[in-house]
Amino acid sequence: MGATAGTPVQFHPNNIDGYRASYKAVVYDTANNKIIQFYRDTANSYYLTCVVGTVSGTSISYGTPVALSQNSYRLRATYDTNSSRAVCIFRNDSASDDGFAVVVSVSGTTPTFGTAVEFSDANMNAGDCCFDSNSNKVVIAYKSSLPAGDTGKCRVATVSGTSISFGSETTFTTNNPAD
């Protein structure tokens, strides 16, 4: 098995808090054959930023990064194959550490953010999301620290265009889920 690595390519000139996994997320856009990278941009008010990459052989090239004016932390993302959109969840440090989700569409190498929507009004200490292809829904699971201590919560989300809406919040554990 001969693995070949291409030349590293810098997609952003600033420090993006690259050493912490909670400051970035990557998904594969199956409709456009692109890589969608989300990151927290320390040089731009810690805003949630997205850049689209195109892989060719062992090379990758990037479009222009686009920022959403939201202070982001604890990023996770998934790709909704039903709507051909990416969904990124994050803790908004400027909004009482609440949990938000945003839909991103891609045209060429240009990402377009929808409106970020709050899914948890409690301190979101950790979270993750995935796409359920059986129901064409995004499932968001997260650790909520308010109001009654650390609990595991879950919401089902529906993507429509660049909008996202949520079903009722459900508690799946009250036994202090790990970050």
PDB file of C-alpha atoms in Angstrom:
ATOM      1  CA  MET A   1       0.000   0.000   0.000  1.00  0.00           C
ATOM      2  CA  GLY A   2       1.745   3.121  -1.179  1.00  0.00           C
ATOM      3  CA  ALA A   3       0.289   6.259   0.351  1.00  0.00           C
ATOM      4  CA  THR A   4       1.229   9.574  -1.183  1.00  0.00           C
ATOM      5  CA  ALA A   5       0.851  12.905   0.572  1.00  0.00           C
ATOM      6  CA  GLY A   6       0.493  16.156  -1.304  1.00  0.00           C
ATOM      7  CA  THR A   7       2.056  19.490  -0.453  1.00  0.00           C
ATOM      8  CA  PRO A   8       0.468  21.284   2.530  1.00  0.00           C
ATOM      9  CA  VAL A   9      -1.668  24.280   1.506  1.00  0.00           C
ATOM     10  CA  GLN A  10      -2.405  27.210   3.795  1.00  0.00           C
ATOM     11  CA  PHE A  11      -6.061  28.175   3.517  1.00  0.00           C
ATOM     12  CA  HIS A  12      -5.975  31.053   5.990  1.00  0.00           C
ATOM     13  CA  PRO A  13      -3.136  33.427   6.904  1.00  0.00           C
ATOM     14  CA  ASN A  14      -4.168  33.862  10.555  1.00  0.00           C
ATOM     15  CA  ASN A  15      -4.041  31.732  13.664  1.00  0.00           C
ATOM     16  CA  ILE A  16      -7.246  29.698  13.777  1.00  0.00           C
ATOM     17  CA  ASP A  17      -6.767  28.019  17.148  1.00  0.00           C
ATOM     18  CA  GLY A  18      -5.678  24.958  15.204  1.00  0.00           C
ATOM     19  CA  TYR A  19      -4.450  22.978  18.187  1.00  0.00           C
ATOM     20  CA  ARG A  20      -7.905  22.439  19.649  1.00  0.00           C
ATOM     21  CA  ALA A  21     -10.383  20.084  18.082  1.00  0.00           C
ATOM     22  CA  SER A  22     -13.326  22.115  19.405  1.00  0.00           C
ATOM     23  CA  TYR A  23     -12.299  25.069  17.217  1.00  0.00           C
ATOM     24  CA  LYS A  24     -12.763  23.391  13.847  1.00  0.00           C
ATOM     25  CA  ALA A  25     -14.947  20.941  11.930  1.00  0.00           C
ATOM     26  CA  VAL A  26     -14.783  19.437   8.425  1.00  0.00           C
ATOM     27  CA  VAL A  27     -17.414  17.768   6.235  1.00  0.00           C
ATOM     28  CA  TYR A  28     -17.452  16.372   2.715  1.00  0.00           C
ATOM     29  CA  ASP A  29     -20.012  17.918   0.336  1.00  0.00           C
ATOM     30  CA  THR A  30     -21.134  14.962  -1.783  1.00  0.00           C
ATOM     31  CA  ALA A  31     -23.247  17.079  -4.166  1.00  0.00           C
ATOM     32  CA  ASN A  32     -20.372  19.382  -5.133  1.00  0.00           C
ATOM     33  CA  ASN A  33     -17.402  17.074  -4.442  1.00  0.00           C
ATOM     34  CA  LYS A  34     -15.904  19.669  -2.075  1.00  0.00           C
ATOM     35  CA  ILE A  35     -14.490  19.831   1.439  1.00  0.00           C
ATOM     36  CA  ILE A  36     -16.214  22.330   3.755  1.00  0.00           C
ATOM     37  CA  GLN A  37     -14.044  23.505   6.650  1.00  0.00           C
ATOM     38  CA  PHE A  38     -15.369  25.473   9.619  1.00  0.00           C
ATOM     39  CA  TYR A  39     -13.065  27.181  12.093  1.00  0.00           C
ATOM     40  CA  ARG A  40     -12.888  29.803  14.804  1.00  0.00           C
ATOM     41  CA  ASP A  41     -10.869  32.740  13.430  1.00  0.00           C
ATOM     42  CA  THR A  42      -8.851  34.313  16.262  1.00  0.00           C
ATOM     43  CA  ALA A  43      -7.812  37.243  14.068  1.00  0.00           C
ATOM     44  CA  ASN A  44     -11.443  38.110  13.293  1.00  0.00           C
ATOM     45  CA  SER A  45     -13.242  38.386  16.660  1.00  0.00           C
ATOM     46  CA  TYR A  46     -13.347  34.563  17.015  1.00  0.00           C
ATOM     47  CA  TYR A  47     -16.052  34.479  14.322  1.00  0.00           C
ATOM     48  CA  LEU A  48     -17.280  31.244  12.831  1.00  0.00           C
ATOM     49  CA  THR A  49     -15.589  31.054   9.438  1.00  0.00           C
ATOM     50  CA  CYS A  50     -16.058  28.682   6.524  1.00  0.00           C
ATOM     51  CA  VAL A  51     -13.838  27.876   3.548  1.00  0.00           C
ATOM     52  CA  VAL A  52     -14.444  25.439   0.689  1.00  0.00           C
ATOM     53  CA  GLY A  53     -11.687  23.192  -0.654  1.00  0.00           C
ATOM     54  CA  THR A  54     -11.382  21.306  -3.920  1.00  0.00           C
ATOM     55  CA  VAL A  55      -9.293  18.133  -3.998  1.00  0.00           C
ATOM     56  CA  SER A  56      -7.534  17.097  -7.195  1.00  0.00           C
ATOM     57  CA  GLY A  57      -5.203  14.114  -6.961  1.00  0.00           C
ATOM     58  CA  THR A  58      -2.935  14.869  -3.992  1.00  0.00           C
ATOM     59  CA  SER A  59      -3.541  18.632  -4.151  1.00  0.00           C
ATOM     60  CA  ILE A  60      -6.145  20.873  -2.575  1.00  0.00           C
ATOM     61  CA  SER A  61      -7.105  24.434  -3.428  1.00  0.00           C
ATOM     62  CA  TYR A  62      -9.342  26.780  -1.459  1.00  0.00           C
ATOM     63  CA  GLY A  63     -11.862  29.478  -2.182  1.00  0.00           C
ATOM     64  CA  THR A  64     -12.180  32.676  -0.141  1.00  0.00           C
ATOM     65  CA  PRO A  65     -13.074  32.235   3.549  1.00  0.00           C
ATOM     66  CA  VAL A  66     -16.454  33.658   4.594  1.00  0.00           C
ATOM     67  CA  ALA A  67     -17.191  34.666   8.205  1.00  0.00           C
ATOM     68  CA  LEU A  68     -20.430  34.619  10.180  1.00  0.00           C
ATOM     69  CA  SER A  69     -20.525  37.357  12.826  1.00  0.00           C
ATOM     70  CA  GLN A  70     -20.906  34.868  15.686  1.00  0.00           C
ATOM     71  CA  ASN A  71     -18.264  34.176  18.345  1.00  0.00           C
ATOM     72  CA  SER A  72     -17.863  30.411  18.012  1.00  0.00           C
ATOM     73  CA  TYR A  73     -16.564  27.570  20.143  1.00  0.00           C
ATOM     74  CA  ARG A  74     -17.174  23.808  20.333  1.00  0.00           C
ATOM     75  CA  LEU A  75     -17.741  23.410  16.593  1.00  0.00           C
ATOM     76  CA  ARG A  76     -19.202  20.269  15.065  1.00  0.00           C
ATOM     77  CA  ALA A  77     -20.631  19.760  11.590  1.00  0.00           C
ATOM     78  CA  THR A  78     -22.498  17.286   9.428  1.00  0.00           C
ATOM     79  CA  TYR A  79     -23.599  17.120   5.810  1.00  0.00           C
ATOM     80  CA  ASP A  80     -27.300  16.774   4.980  1.00  0.00           C
ATOM     81  CA  THR A  81     -27.417  14.758   1.745  1.00  0.00           C
ATOM     82  CA  ASN A  82     -31.161  15.358   1.391  1.00  0.00           C
ATOM     83  CA  SER A  83     -30.818  19.155   1.125  1.00  0.00           C
ATOM     84  CA  SER A  84     -27.194  19.163  -0.128  1.00  0.00           C
ATOM     85  CA  ARG A  85     -26.254  21.525   2.703  1.00  0.00           C
ATOM     86  CA  ALA A  86     -23.809  21.471   5.601  1.00  0.00           C
ATOM     87  CA  VAL A  87     -24.948  22.148   9.158  1.00  0.00           C
ATOM     88  CA  CYS A  88     -22.552  23.510  11.774  1.00  0.00           C
ATOM     89  CA  ILE A  89     -23.408  23.648  15.455  1.00  0.00           C
ATOM     90  CA  PHE A  90     -21.466  25.834  17.875  1.00  0.00           C
ATOM     91  CA  ARG A  91     -21.487  27.461  21.268  1.00  0.00           C
ATOM     92  CA  ASN A  92     -21.863  31.217  20.919  1.00  0.00           C
ATOM     93  CA  ASP A  93     -19.570  32.770  23.529  1.00  0.00           C
ATOM     94  CA  SER A  94     -21.215  36.173  22.928  1.00  0.00           C
ATOM     95  CA  ALA A  95     -24.718  34.836  23.648  1.00  0.00           C
ATOM     96  CA  SER A  96     -24.399  33.335  27.143  1.00  0.00           C
ATOM     97  CA  ASP A  97     -22.659  30.225  25.719  1.00  0.00           C
ATOM     98  CA  ASP A  98     -25.930  29.075  24.150  1.00  0.00           C
ATOM     99  CA  GLY A  99     -26.033  26.449  21.398  1.00  0.00           C
ATOM    100  CA  PHE A 100     -26.637  27.571  17.808  1.00  0.00           C
ATOM    101  CA  ALA A 101     -26.895  25.866  14.420  1.00  0.00           C
ATOM    102  CA  VAL A 102     -26.364  27.327  10.974  1.00  0.00           C
ATOM    103  CA  VAL A 103     -26.890  25.944   7.473  1.00  0.00           C
ATOM    104  CA  VAL A 104     -24.267  26.489   4.767  1.00  0.00           C
ATOM    105  CA  SER A 105     -24.770  26.089   1.036  1.00  0.00           C
ATOM    106  CA  VAL A 106     -21.937  25.953  -1.489  1.00  0.00           C
ATOM    107  CA  SER A 107     -21.754  27.348  -5.004  1.00  0.00           C
ATOM    108  CA  GLY A 108     -18.422  26.682  -6.681  1.00  0.00           C
ATOM    109  CA  THR A 109     -15.984  27.449  -3.850  1.00  0.00           C
ATOM    110  CA  THR A 110     -18.190  30.083  -2.186  1.00  0.00           C
ATOM    111  CA  PRO A 111     -19.978  29.167   1.062  1.00  0.00           C
ATOM    112  CA  THR A 112     -23.165  31.021   2.003  1.00  0.00           C
ATOM    113  CA  PHE A 113     -24.394  31.043   5.591  1.00  0.00           C
ATOM    114  CA  GLY A 114     -28.052  30.969   6.480  1.00  0.00           C
ATOM    115  CA  THR A 115     -29.196  32.604   9.718  1.00  0.00           C
ATOM    116  CA  ALA A 116     -27.773  31.073  12.915  1.00  0.00           C
ATOM    117  CA  VAL A 117     -30.625  29.714  15.036  1.00  0.00           C
ATOM    118  CA  GLU A 118     -30.463  28.997  18.766  1.00  0.00           C
ATOM    119  CA  PHE A 119     -31.315  25.420  19.717  1.00  0.00           C
ATOM    120  CA  SER A 120     -30.291  25.578  23.398  1.00  0.00           C
ATOM    121  CA  ASP A 121     -30.674  28.539  25.728  1.00  0.00           C
ATOM    122  CA  ALA A 122     -28.512  26.844  28.341  1.00  0.00           C
ATOM    123  CA  ASN A 123     -24.729  26.712  28.564  1.00  0.00           C
ATOM    124  CA  MET A 124     -23.722  24.186  25.862  1.00  0.00           C
ATOM    125  CA  ASN A 125     -20.525  22.581  27.139  1.00  0.00           C
ATOM    126  CA  ALA A 126     -20.207  19.988  24.390  1.00  0.00           C
ATOM    127  CA  GLY A 127     -22.163  18.805  21.399  1.00  0.00           C
ATOM    128  CA  ASP A 128     -22.191  16.785  18.248  1.00  0.00           C
ATOM    129  CA  CYS A 129     -24.451  16.314  15.259  1.00  0.00           C
ATOM    130  CA  CYS A 130     -25.115  13.778  12.526  1.00  0.00           C
ATOM    131  CA  PHE A 131     -27.397  13.313   9.555  1.00  0.00           C
ATOM    132  CA  ASP A 132     -30.007  10.553   9.678  1.00  0.00           C
ATOM    133  CA  SER A 133     -30.576   9.472   6.068  1.00  0.00           C
ATOM    134  CA  ASN A 134     -33.577   7.309   7.033  1.00  0.00           C
ATOM    135  CA  SER A 135     -35.608  10.311   8.190  1.00  0.00           C
ATOM    136  CA  ASN A 136     -33.674  13.067   6.341  1.00  0.00           C
ATOM    137  CA  LYS A 137     -33.108  14.909   9.611  1.00  0.00           C
ATOM    138  CA  VAL A 138     -30.110  16.252  11.493  1.00  0.00           C
ATOM    139  CA  VAL A 139     -29.747  15.006  15.068  1.00  0.00           C
ATOM    140  CA  ILE A 140     -28.037  17.306  17.580  1.00  0.00           C
ATOM    141  CA  ALA A 141     -26.903  15.967  20.952  1.00  0.00           C
ATOM    142  CA  TYR A 142     -25.349  18.275  23.546  1.00  0.00           C
ATOM    143  CA  LYS A 143     -24.370  18.691  27.159  1.00  0.00           C
ATOM    144  CA  SER A 144     -26.400  21.372  28.877  1.00  0.00           C
ATOM    145  CA  SER A 145     -25.201  22.838  32.174  1.00  0.00           C
ATOM    146  CA  LEU A 146     -28.243  24.903  33.045  1.00  0.00           C
ATOM    147  CA  PRO A 147     -30.670  25.130  34.748  1.00  0.00           C
ATOM    148  CA  ALA A 148     -30.543  21.850  36.677  1.00  0.00           C
ATOM    149  CA  GLY A 149     -26.924  20.701  36.423  1.00  0.00           C
ATOM    150  CA  ASP A 150     -25.188  18.782  33.652  1.00  0.00           C
ATOM    151  CA  THR A 151     -27.642  16.863  31.477  1.00  0.00           C
ATOM    152  CA  GLY A 152     -27.575  15.307  28.027  1.00  0.00           C
ATOM    153  CA  LYS A 153     -30.081  16.852  25.644  1.00  0.00           C
ATOM    154  CA  CYS A 154     -31.074  16.102  22.067  1.00  0.00           C
ATOM    155  CA  ARG A 155     -33.019  17.844  19.286  1.00  0.00           C
ATOM    156  CA  VAL A 156     -33.995  16.773  15.800  1.00  0.00           C
ATOM    157  CA  ALA A 157     -33.554  19.434  13.136  1.00  0.00           C
ATOM    158  CA  THR A 158     -34.989  19.913   9.668  1.00  0.00           C
ATOM    159  CA  VAL A 159     -33.086  21.766   6.952  1.00  0.00           C
ATOM    160  CA  SER A 160     -35.056  23.705   4.339  1.00  0.00           C
ATOM    161  CA  GLY A 161     -32.989  25.823   1.959  1.00  0.00           C
ATOM    162  CA  THR A 162     -30.598  27.719   4.232  1.00  0.00           C
ATOM    163  CA  SER A 163     -33.014  27.593   7.199  1.00  0.00           C
ATOM    164  CA  ILE A 164     -33.057  25.136  10.077  1.00  0.00           C
ATOM    165  CA  SER A 165     -35.867  24.355  12.520  1.00  0.00           C
ATOM    166  CA  PHE A 166     -35.990  22.122  15.573  1.00  0.00           C
ATOM    167  CA  GLY A 167     -38.296  19.636  17.203  1.00  0.00           C
ATOM    168  CA  SER A 168     -38.776  19.501  20.960  1.00  0.00           C
ATOM    169  CA  GLU A 169     -35.786  19.174  23.272  1.00  0.00           C
ATOM    170  CA  THR A 170     -35.435  15.753  24.901  1.00  0.00           C
ATOM    171  CA  THR A 171     -33.253  14.768  27.860  1.00  0.00           C
ATOM    172  CA  PHE A 172     -31.417  11.492  27.294  1.00  0.00           C
ATOM    173  CA  THR A 173     -29.392  11.467  30.536  1.00  0.00           C
ATOM    174  CA  THR A 174     -29.195  13.385  33.801  1.00  0.00           C
ATOM    175  CA  ASN A 175     -25.956  11.626  34.757  1.00  0.00           C
ATOM    176  CA  ASN A 176     -23.395  14.325  33.837  1.00  0.00           C
ATOM    177  CA  PRO A 177     -22.422  13.291  30.285  1.00  0.00           C
ATOM    178  CA  ALA A 178     -18.733  13.703  29.492  1.00  0.00           C
ATOM    179  CA  ASP A 179     -17.509  16.543  27.289  1.00  0.00           C
TER     180      ASP A 179
END
